[in-house]
GROMACS .gro file of C-alpha atoms in nm:
model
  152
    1UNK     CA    1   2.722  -1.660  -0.695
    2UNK     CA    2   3.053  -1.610  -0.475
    3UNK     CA    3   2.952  -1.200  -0.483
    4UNK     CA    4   2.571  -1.123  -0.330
    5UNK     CA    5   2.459  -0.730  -0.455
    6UNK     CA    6   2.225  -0.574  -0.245
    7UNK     CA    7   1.849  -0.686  -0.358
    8UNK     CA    8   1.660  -0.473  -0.095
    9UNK     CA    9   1.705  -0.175   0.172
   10UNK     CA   10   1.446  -0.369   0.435
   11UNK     CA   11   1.605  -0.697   0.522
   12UNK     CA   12   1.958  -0.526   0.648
   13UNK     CA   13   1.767  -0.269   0.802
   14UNK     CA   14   1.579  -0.533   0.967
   15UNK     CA   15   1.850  -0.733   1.063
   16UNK     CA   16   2.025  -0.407   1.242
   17UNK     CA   17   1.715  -0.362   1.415
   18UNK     CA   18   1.749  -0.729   1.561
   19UNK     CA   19   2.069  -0.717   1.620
   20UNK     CA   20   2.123  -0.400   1.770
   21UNK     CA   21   1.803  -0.468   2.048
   22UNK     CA   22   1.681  -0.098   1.876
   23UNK     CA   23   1.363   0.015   2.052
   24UNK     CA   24   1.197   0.227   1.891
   25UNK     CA   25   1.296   0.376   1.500
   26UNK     CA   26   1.214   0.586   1.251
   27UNK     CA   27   1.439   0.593   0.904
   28UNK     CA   28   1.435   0.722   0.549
   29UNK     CA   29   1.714   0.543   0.294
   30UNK     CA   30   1.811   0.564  -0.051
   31UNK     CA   31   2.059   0.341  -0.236
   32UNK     CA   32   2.145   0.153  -0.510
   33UNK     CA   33   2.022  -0.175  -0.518
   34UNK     CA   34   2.058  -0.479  -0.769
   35UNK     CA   35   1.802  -0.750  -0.924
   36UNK     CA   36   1.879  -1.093  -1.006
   37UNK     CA   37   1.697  -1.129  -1.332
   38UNK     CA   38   1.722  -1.023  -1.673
   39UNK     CA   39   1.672  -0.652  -1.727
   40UNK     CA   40   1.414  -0.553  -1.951
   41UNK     CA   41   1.479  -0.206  -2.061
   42UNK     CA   42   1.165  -0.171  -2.259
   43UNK     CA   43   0.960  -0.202  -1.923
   44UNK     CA   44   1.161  -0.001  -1.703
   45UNK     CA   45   1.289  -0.270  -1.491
   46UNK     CA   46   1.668  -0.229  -1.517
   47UNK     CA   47   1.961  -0.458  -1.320
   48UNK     CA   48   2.089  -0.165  -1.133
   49UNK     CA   49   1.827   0.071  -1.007
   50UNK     CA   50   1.789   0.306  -0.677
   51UNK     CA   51   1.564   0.215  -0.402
   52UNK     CA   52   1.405   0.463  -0.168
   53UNK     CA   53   1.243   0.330   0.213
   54UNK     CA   54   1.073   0.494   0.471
   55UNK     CA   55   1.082   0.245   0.759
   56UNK     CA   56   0.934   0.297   1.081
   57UNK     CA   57   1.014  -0.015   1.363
   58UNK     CA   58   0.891  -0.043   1.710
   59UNK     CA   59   0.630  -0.001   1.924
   60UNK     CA   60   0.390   0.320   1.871
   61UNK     CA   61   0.001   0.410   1.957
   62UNK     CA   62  -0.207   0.221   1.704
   63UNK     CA   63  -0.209   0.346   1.323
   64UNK     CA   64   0.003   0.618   1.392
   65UNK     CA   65   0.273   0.517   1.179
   66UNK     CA   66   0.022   0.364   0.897
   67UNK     CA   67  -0.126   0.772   0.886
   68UNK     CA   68   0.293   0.948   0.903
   69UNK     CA   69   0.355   0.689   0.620
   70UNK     CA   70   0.039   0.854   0.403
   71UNK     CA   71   0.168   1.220   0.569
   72UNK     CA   72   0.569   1.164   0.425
   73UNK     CA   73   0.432   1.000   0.084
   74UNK     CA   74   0.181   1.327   0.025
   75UNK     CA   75   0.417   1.559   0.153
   76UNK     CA   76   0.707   1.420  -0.081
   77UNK     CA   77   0.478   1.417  -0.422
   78UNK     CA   78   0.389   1.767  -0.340
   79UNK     CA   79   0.744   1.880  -0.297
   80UNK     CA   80   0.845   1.728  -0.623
   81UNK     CA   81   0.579   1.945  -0.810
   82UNK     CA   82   0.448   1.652  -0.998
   83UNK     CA   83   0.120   1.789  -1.044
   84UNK     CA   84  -0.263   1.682  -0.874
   85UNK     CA   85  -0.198   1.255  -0.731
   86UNK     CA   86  -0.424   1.037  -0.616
   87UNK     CA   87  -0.319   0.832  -0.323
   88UNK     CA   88  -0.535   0.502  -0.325
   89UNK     CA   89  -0.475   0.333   0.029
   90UNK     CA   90  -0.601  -0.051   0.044
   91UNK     CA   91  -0.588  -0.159   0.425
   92UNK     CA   92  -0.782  -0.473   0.557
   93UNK     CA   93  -0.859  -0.306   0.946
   94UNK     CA   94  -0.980   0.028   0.800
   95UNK     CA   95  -1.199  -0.127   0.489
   96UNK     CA   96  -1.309  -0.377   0.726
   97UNK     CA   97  -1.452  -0.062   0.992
   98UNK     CA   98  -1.596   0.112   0.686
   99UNK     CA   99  -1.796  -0.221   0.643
  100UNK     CA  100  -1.929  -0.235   0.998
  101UNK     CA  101  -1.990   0.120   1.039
  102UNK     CA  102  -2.198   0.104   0.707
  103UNK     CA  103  -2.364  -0.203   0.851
  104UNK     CA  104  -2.249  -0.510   0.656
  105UNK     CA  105  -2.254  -0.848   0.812
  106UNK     CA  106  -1.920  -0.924   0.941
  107UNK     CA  107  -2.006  -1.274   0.795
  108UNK     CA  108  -2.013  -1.064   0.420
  109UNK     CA  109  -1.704  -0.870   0.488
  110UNK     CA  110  -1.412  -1.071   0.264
  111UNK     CA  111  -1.697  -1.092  -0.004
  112UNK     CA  112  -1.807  -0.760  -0.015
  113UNK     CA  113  -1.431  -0.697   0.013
  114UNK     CA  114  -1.390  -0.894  -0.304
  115UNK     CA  115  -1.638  -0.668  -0.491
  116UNK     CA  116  -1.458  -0.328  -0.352
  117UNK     CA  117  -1.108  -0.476  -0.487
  118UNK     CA  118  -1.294  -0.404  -0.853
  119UNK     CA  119  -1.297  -0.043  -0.833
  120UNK     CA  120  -0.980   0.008  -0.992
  121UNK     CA  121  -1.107  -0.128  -1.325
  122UNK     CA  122  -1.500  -0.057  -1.298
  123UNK     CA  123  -1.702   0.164  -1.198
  124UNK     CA  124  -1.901   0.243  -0.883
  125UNK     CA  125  -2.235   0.164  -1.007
  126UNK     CA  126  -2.141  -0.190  -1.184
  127UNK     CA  127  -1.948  -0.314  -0.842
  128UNK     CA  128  -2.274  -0.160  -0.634
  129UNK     CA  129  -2.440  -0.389  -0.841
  130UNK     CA  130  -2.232  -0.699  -0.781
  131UNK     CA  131  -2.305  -0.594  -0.403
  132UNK     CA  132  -2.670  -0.576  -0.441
  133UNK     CA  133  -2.762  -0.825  -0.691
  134UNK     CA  134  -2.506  -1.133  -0.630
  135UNK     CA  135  -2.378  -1.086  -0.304
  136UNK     CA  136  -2.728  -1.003  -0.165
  137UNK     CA  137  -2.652  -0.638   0.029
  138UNK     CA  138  -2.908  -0.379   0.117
  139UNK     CA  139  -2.909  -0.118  -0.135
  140UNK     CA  140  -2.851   0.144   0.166
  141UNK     CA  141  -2.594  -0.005   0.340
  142UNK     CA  142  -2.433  -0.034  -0.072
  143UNK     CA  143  -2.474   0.314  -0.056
  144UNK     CA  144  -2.307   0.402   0.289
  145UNK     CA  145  -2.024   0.232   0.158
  146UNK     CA  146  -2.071   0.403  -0.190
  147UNK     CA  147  -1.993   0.753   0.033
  148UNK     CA  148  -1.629   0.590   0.191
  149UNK     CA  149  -1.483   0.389  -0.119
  150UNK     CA  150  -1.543   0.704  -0.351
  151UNK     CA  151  -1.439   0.991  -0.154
  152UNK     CA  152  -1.155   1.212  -0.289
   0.00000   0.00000   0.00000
């Protein structure tokens, strides 16, 4: 406990952004950083391991940064030839203007939010369902949101 290893690349890069008064920033970063707990080898999760951030800090036109996050990620995975990715985004102010463009009762957002948040283990039609059947949404505006949540 008298010796602290670095844990994390955000909180001293937040701390030098307080410090330093920094306006506006933008900031890639990859070190070695350390974990507390046991390793367990047989999962991956190792003591020692290196951490890579993209940090952007400051003041900038709404979701600009949210889309050059997405841009860097995609253009990275391309340029390590890993082959054809799928980059799933979950964010609360875009799902919740696919909901009210499709037409759902703000009052039925977090629930139909709820039924969304399944799509990752079932499929379309059983969470449409949910939607429809327990949660008591028009089949049409199911199916607007059908055309947003599935696109590829």
């Amino acid at each position: 406990e008298l010796l602290s290893l670095r844990y994390d690349l955000t909180v001293p890069f937040a701390r030098y952004v307080a410090v330093n008064a920094i306006g506006n920033i933008k900031r890639y970063h990859i070190g070695k950083v350390y974990r507390r707990d046991q390793p367990q080898l047989n999962r991956g999760r190792f003591r020692e391991f290196f951490q890579c951030d993209f940090d952007i800090a400051g003041s900038y036109a709404a979701m600009v940064p949210d889309a050059e996050v997405l841009s860097v990620l995609v253009e990275i995975l391309r340029d390590l030839q890993l082959g054809k990715f799928t980059v799933k985004l979950n964010h609360r102010r875009l799902l919740d203007a696919m909901l009210a463009i499709a037409g759902v009762p703000p009052q039925k957002f977090r629930p139909i939010c709820s039924a969304i948040d399944k799509l990752d283990k079932e499929p379309w039609q059983v969470v449409r369902a949910e939607m429809v059947e327990e949660k008591g949404l028009p089949g049409d505006v199911a199916d607007t949101i059908g055309q947003f949540v599935v696109l590829r």
